[in-house]
mmCIF file of C-alpha atoms and ligand atoms in Angstrom:
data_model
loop_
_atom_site.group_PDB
_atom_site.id
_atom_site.type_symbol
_atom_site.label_atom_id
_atom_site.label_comp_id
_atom_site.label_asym_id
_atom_site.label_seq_id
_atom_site.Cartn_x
_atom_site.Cartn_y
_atom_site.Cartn_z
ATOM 1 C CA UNK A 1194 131.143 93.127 79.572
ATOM 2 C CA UNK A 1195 132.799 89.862 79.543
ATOM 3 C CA UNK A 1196 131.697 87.436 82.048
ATOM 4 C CA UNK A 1197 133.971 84.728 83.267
ATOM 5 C CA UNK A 1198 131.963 82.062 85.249
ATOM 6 C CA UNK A 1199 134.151 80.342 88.211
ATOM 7 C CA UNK A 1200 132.120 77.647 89.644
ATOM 8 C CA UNK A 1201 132.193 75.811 93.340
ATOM 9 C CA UNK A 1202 131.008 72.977 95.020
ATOM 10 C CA UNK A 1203 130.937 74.369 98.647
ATOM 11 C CA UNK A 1204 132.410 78.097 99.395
ATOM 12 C CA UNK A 1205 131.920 80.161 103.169
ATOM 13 C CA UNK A 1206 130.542 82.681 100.869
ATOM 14 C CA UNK A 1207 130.135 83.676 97.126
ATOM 15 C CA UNK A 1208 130.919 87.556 98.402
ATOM 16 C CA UNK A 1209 134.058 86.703 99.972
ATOM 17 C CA UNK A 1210 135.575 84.779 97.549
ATOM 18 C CA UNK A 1211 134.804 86.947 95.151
ATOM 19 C CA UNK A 1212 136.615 89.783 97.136
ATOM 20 C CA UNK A 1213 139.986 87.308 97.439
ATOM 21 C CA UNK A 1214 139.684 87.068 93.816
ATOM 22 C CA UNK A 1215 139.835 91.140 94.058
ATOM 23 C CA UNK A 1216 142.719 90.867 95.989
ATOM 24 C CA UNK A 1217 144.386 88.658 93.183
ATOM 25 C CA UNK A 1218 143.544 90.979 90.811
ATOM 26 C CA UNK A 1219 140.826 89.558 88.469
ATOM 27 C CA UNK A 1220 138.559 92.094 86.698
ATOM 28 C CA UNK A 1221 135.366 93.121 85.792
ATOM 29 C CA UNK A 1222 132.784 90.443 84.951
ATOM 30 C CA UNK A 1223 133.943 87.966 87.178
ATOM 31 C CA UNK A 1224 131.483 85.828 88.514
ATOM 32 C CA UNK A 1225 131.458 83.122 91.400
ATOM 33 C CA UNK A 1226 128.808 80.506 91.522
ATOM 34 C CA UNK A 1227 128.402 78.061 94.186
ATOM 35 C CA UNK A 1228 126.240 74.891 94.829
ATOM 36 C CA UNK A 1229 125.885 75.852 98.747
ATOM 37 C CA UNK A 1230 127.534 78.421 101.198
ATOM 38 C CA UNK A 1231 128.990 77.572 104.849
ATOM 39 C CA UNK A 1232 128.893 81.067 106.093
ATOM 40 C CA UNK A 1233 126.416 82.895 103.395
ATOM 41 C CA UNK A 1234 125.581 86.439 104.168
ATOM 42 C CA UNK A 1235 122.991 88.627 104.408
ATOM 43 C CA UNK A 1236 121.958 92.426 105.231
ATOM 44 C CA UNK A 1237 122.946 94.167 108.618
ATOM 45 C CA UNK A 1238 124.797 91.194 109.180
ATOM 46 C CA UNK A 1239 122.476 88.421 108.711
ATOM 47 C CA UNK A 1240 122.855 84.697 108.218
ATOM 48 C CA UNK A 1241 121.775 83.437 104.574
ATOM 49 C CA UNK A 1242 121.041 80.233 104.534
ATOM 50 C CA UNK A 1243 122.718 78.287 101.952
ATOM 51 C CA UNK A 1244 121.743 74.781 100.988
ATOM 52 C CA UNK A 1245 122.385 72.471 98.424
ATOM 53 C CA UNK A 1246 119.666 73.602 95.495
ATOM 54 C CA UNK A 1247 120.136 77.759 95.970
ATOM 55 C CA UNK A 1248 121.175 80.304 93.376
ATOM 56 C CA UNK A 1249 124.212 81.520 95.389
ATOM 57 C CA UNK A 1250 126.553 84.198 93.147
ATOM 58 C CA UNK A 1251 128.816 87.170 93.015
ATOM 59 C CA UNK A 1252 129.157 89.476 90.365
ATOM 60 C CA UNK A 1253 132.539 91.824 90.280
ATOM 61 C CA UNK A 1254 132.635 95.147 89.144
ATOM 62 C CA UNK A 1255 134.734 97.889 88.509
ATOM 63 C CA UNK A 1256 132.409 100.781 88.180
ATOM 64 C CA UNK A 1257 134.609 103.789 89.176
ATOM 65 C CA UNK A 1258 131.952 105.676 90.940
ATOM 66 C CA UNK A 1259 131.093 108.235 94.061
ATOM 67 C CA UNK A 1260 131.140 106.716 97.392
ATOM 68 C CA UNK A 1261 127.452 109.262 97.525
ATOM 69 C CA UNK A 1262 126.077 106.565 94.725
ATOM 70 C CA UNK A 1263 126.654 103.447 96.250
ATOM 71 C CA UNK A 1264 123.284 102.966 96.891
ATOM 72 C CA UNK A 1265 122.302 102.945 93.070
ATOM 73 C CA UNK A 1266 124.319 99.504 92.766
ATOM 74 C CA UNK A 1267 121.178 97.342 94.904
ATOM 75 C CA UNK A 1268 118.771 99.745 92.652
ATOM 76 C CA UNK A 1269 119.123 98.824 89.553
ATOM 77 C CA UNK A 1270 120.908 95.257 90.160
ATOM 78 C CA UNK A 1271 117.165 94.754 92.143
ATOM 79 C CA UNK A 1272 115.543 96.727 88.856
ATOM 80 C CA UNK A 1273 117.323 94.229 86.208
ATOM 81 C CA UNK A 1274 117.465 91.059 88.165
ATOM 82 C CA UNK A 1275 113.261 91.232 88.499
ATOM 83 C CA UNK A 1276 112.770 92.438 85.060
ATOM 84 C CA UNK A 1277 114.416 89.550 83.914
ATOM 85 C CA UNK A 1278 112.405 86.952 86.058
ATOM 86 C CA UNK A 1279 109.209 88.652 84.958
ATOM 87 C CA UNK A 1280 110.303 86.492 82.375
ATOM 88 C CA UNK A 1281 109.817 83.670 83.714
ATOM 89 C CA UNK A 1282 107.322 84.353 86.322
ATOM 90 C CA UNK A 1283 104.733 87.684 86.091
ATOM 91 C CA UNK A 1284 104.241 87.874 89.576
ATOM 92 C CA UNK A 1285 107.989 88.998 90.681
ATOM 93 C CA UNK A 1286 108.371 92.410 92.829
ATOM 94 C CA UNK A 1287 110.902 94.154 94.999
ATOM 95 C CA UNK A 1288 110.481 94.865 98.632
ATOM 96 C CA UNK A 1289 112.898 98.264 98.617
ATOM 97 C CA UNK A 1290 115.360 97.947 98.580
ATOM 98 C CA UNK A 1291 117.232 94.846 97.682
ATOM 99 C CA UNK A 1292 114.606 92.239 98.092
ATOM 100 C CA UNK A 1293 113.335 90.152 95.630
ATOM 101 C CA UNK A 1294 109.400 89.040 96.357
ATOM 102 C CA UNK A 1295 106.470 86.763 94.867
ATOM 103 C CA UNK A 1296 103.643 87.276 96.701
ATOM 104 C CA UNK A 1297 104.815 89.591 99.348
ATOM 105 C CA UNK A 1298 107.296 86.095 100.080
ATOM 106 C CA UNK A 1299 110.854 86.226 99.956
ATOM 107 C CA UNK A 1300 112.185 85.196 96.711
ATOM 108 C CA UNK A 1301 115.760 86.219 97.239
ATOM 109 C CA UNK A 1302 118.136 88.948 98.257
ATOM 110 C CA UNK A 1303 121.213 90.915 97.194
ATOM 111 C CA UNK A 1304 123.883 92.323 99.336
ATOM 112 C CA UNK A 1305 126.219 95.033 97.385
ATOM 113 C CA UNK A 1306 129.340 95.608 98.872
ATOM 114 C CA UNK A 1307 132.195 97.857 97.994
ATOM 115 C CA UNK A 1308 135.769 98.708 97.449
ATOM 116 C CA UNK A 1309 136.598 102.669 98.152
ATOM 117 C CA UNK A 1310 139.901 103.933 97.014
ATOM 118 C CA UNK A 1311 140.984 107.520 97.950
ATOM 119 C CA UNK A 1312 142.346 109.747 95.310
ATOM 120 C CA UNK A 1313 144.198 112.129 97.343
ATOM 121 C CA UNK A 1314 145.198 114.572 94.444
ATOM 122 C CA UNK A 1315 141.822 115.148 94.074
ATOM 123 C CA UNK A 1316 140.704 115.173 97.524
ATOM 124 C CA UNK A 1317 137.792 112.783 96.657
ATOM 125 C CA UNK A 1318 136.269 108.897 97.221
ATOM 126 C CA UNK A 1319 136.011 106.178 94.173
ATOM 127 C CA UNK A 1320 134.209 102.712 94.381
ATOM 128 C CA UNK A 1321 136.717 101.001 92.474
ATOM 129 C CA UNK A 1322 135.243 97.255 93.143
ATOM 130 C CA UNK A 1323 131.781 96.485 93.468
ATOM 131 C CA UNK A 1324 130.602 92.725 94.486
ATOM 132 C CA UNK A 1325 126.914 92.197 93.822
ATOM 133 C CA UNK A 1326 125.916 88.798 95.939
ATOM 134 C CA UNK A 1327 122.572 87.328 95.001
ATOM 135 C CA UNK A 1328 120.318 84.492 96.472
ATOM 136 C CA UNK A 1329 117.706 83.143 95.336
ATOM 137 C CA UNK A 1330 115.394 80.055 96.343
ATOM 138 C CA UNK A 1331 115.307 77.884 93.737
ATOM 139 C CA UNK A 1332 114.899 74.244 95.139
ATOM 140 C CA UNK A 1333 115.974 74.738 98.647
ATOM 141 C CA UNK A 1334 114.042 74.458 101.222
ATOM 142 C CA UNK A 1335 112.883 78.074 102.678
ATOM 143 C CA UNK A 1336 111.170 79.532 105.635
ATOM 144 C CA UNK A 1337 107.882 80.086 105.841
ATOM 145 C CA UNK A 1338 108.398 83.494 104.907
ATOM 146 C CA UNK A 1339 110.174 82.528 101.487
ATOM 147 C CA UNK A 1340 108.969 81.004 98.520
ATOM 148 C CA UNK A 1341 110.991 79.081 96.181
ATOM 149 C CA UNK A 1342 110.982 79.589 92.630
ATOM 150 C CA UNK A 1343 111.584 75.822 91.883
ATOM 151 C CA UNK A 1344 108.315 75.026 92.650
ATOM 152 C CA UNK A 1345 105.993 77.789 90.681
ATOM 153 C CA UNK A 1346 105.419 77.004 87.123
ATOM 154 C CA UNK A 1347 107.604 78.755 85.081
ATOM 155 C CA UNK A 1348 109.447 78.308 81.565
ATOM 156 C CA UNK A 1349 112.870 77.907 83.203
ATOM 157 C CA UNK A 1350 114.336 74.076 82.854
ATOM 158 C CA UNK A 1351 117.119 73.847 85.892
ATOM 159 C CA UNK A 1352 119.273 75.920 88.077
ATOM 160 C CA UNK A 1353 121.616 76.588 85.143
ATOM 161 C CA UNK A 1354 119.044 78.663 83.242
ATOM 162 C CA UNK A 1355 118.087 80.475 86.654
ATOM 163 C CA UNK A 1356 121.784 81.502 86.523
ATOM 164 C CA UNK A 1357 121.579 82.728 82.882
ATOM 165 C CA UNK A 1358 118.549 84.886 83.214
ATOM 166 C CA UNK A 1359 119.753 86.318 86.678
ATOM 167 C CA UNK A 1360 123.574 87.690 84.880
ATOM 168 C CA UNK A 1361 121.461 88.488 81.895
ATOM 169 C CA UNK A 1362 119.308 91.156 83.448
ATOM 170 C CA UNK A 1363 122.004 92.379 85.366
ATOM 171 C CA UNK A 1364 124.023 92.941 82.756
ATOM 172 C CA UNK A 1365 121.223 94.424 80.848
ATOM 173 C CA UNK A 1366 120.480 96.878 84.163
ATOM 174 C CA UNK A 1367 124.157 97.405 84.081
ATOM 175 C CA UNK A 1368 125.036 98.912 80.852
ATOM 176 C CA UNK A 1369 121.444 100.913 80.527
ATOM 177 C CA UNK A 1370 122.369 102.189 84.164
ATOM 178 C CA UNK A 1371 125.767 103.606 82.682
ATOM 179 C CA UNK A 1372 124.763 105.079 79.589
ATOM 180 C CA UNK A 1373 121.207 106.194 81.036
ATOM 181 C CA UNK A 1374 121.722 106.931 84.702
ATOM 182 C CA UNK A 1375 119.071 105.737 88.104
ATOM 183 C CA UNK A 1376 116.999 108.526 86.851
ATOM 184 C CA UNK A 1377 115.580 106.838 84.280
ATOM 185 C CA UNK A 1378 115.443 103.602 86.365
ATOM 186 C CA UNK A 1379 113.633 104.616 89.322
ATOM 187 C CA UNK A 1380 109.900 105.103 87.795
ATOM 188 C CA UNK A 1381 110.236 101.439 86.577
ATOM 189 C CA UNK A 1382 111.670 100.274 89.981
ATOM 190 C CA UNK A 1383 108.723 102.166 91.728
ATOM 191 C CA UNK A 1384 106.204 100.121 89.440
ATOM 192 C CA UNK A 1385 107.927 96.897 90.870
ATOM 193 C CA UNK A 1386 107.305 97.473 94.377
ATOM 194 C CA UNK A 1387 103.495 96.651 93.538
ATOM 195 C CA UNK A 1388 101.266 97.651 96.592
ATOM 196 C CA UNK A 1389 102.446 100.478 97.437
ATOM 197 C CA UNK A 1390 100.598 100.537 100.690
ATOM 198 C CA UNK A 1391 102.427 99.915 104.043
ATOM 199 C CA UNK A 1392 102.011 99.937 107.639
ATOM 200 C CA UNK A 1393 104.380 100.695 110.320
ATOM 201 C CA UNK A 1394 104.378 100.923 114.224
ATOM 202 C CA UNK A 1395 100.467 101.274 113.661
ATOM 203 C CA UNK A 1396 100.222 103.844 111.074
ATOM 204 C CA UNK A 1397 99.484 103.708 107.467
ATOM 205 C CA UNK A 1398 101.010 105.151 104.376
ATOM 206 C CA UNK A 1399 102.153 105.114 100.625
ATOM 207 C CA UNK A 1400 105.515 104.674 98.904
ATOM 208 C CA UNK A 1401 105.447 107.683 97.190
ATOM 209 C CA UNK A 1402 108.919 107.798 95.913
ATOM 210 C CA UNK A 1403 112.528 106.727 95.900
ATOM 211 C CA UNK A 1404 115.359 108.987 95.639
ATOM 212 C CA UNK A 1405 118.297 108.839 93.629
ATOM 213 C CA UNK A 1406 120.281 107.852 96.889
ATOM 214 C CA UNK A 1407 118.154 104.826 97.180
ATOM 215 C CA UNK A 1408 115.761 106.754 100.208
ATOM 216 C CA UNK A 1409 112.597 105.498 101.243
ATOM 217 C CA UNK A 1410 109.949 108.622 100.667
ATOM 218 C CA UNK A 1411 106.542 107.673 102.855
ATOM 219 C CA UNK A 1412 103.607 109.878 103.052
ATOM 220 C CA UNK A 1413 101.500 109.098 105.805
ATOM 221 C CA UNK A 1414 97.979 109.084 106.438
ATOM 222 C CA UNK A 1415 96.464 112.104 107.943
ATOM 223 C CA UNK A 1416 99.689 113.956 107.985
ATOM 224 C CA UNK A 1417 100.814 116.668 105.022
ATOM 225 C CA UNK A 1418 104.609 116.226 105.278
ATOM 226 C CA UNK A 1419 106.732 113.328 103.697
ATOM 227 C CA UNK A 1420 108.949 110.899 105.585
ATOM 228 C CA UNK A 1421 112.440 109.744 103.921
ATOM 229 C CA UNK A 1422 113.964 106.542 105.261
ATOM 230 C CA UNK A 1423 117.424 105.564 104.767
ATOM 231 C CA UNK A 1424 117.898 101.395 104.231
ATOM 232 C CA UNK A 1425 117.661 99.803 107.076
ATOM 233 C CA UNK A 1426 115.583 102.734 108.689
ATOM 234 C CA UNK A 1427 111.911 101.367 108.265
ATOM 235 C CA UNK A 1428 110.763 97.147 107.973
ATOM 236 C CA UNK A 1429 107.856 97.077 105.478
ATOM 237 C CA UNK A 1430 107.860 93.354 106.279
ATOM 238 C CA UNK A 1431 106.697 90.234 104.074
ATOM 239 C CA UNK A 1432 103.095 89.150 104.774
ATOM 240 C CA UNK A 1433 99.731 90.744 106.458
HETATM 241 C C1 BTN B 72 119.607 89.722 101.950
HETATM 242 O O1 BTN B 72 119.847 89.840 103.159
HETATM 243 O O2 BTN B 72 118.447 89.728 101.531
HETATM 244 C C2 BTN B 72 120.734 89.583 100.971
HETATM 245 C C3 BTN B 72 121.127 88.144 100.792
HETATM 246 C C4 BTN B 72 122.266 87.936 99.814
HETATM 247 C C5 BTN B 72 122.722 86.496 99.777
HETATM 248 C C6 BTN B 72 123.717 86.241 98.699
HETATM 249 S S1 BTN B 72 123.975 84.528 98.386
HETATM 250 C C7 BTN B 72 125.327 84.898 97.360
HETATM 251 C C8 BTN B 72 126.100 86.020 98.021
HETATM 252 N N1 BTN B 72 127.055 85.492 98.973
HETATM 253 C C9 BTN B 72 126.741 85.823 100.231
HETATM 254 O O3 BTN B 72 127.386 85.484 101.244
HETATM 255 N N2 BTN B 72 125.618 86.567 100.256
HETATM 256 C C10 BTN B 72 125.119 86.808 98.917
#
């Protein structure tokens, strides 16, 4: 994939100009970068923060999918993007599904969103356009809940080689999801989430498995039946 990097001093957000650029008909491997975000977003509608110093970027892509796999996109962008910052730092994790964590802290975040075109001689749903936003804390200033990766000792020199390790595990996740399939990504993604131990509304339990529709599968404690959670379904929250 060729990547074509269009930079910004200030945008609302990195996912919506990316999805004007859609509309003017750019193509795959598109990427918007900005130095800060007015109106950054975040799951279920959040805020993101987006100060001067933050990794804030879009990736477009044209993966020509089923509307059922959508889901797969946060997998293994989540998958590649930590691999790749294991790099850097040993200690990175996911929190399922599209966080990125040191230390059960909040590293960053990535919020897929999609284009779904109809095909009405076939009676079926294609995700035509994917945009992959990321954030991550690099020098900005973060919550108490974050942690920045600006400030950990690590081999990376600025914000610019942050940038080049994020779109090169991507990329990497990208073409071995294609060829290979979330099968083969999902024991490796598993292995990410670290502790596998939760609690919840007072009970305890253990990640026991993700499915290839990006579910949640919980068994509890003193109980012989599995739970599945859809996104958005269950908070495994950040620290003890
Ligand atoms: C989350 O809620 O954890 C996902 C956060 C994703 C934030 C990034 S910053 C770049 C891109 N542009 C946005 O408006 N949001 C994403």
């Amino acid at each position: 994939m060729l990547l074509n990097l269009i930079y910004y001093a200030q945008v609302d957000s990195t996912n919506s100009e990316a999805w004007r650029l859609v509309e003017q008909g750019v193509s795959e491997g598109t990427i918007v970068i900005a130095k800060q975000q007015t109106a950054g977003r975040g799951q279920w509608g959040r805020i993101w923060q987006s100060p001067i110093g933050g990794l804030y970027l879009s990736i477009i892509l044209q993966p020509q999918m089923p509307v059922s796999s959508a889901s797969q996109i946060t997998l293994w962008s989540a998958w590649g993007i930590a691999n790749a910052l294991r790099q850097a730092i040993a200690t990175v994790n996911i929190k399922w599904p599209n966080d990125l964590v040191i230390d059960r802290r909040k590293l960053g975040g990535i919020l897929t969103e999609t284009k779904i075109t109809e095909i009405a001689s076939r009676g079926s749903s294609t995700i035509t356009y994917a945009v992959i936003g990321i954030g991550i804390n690099w020098l900005n200033s973060v919550p108490d809940t974050g942690i920045a990766l600006g400030s950990l000792a690590t081999n990376l020199s600025d914000l610019e080689a942050l940038i080049n390790l994020v779109l090169s595990g991507v990329q990497l996740a990208y073409s071995h999801w294609q060829s290979h399939g979330i099968a083969s990504i999902l024991p490796e993604y598993l292995k990410l989430l670290g502790d596998r131990e939760i609690a919840w509304q007072g009970r305890k339990g253990i990640i026991t498995d993700i499915t290839t529709v990006g579910n949640l599968v919980i068994t509890w404690q003193n109980s012989s039946k599995v739970s599945v959670y859809a996104p958005g379904e269950i908070s495994l929250g950040y620290l003890d």
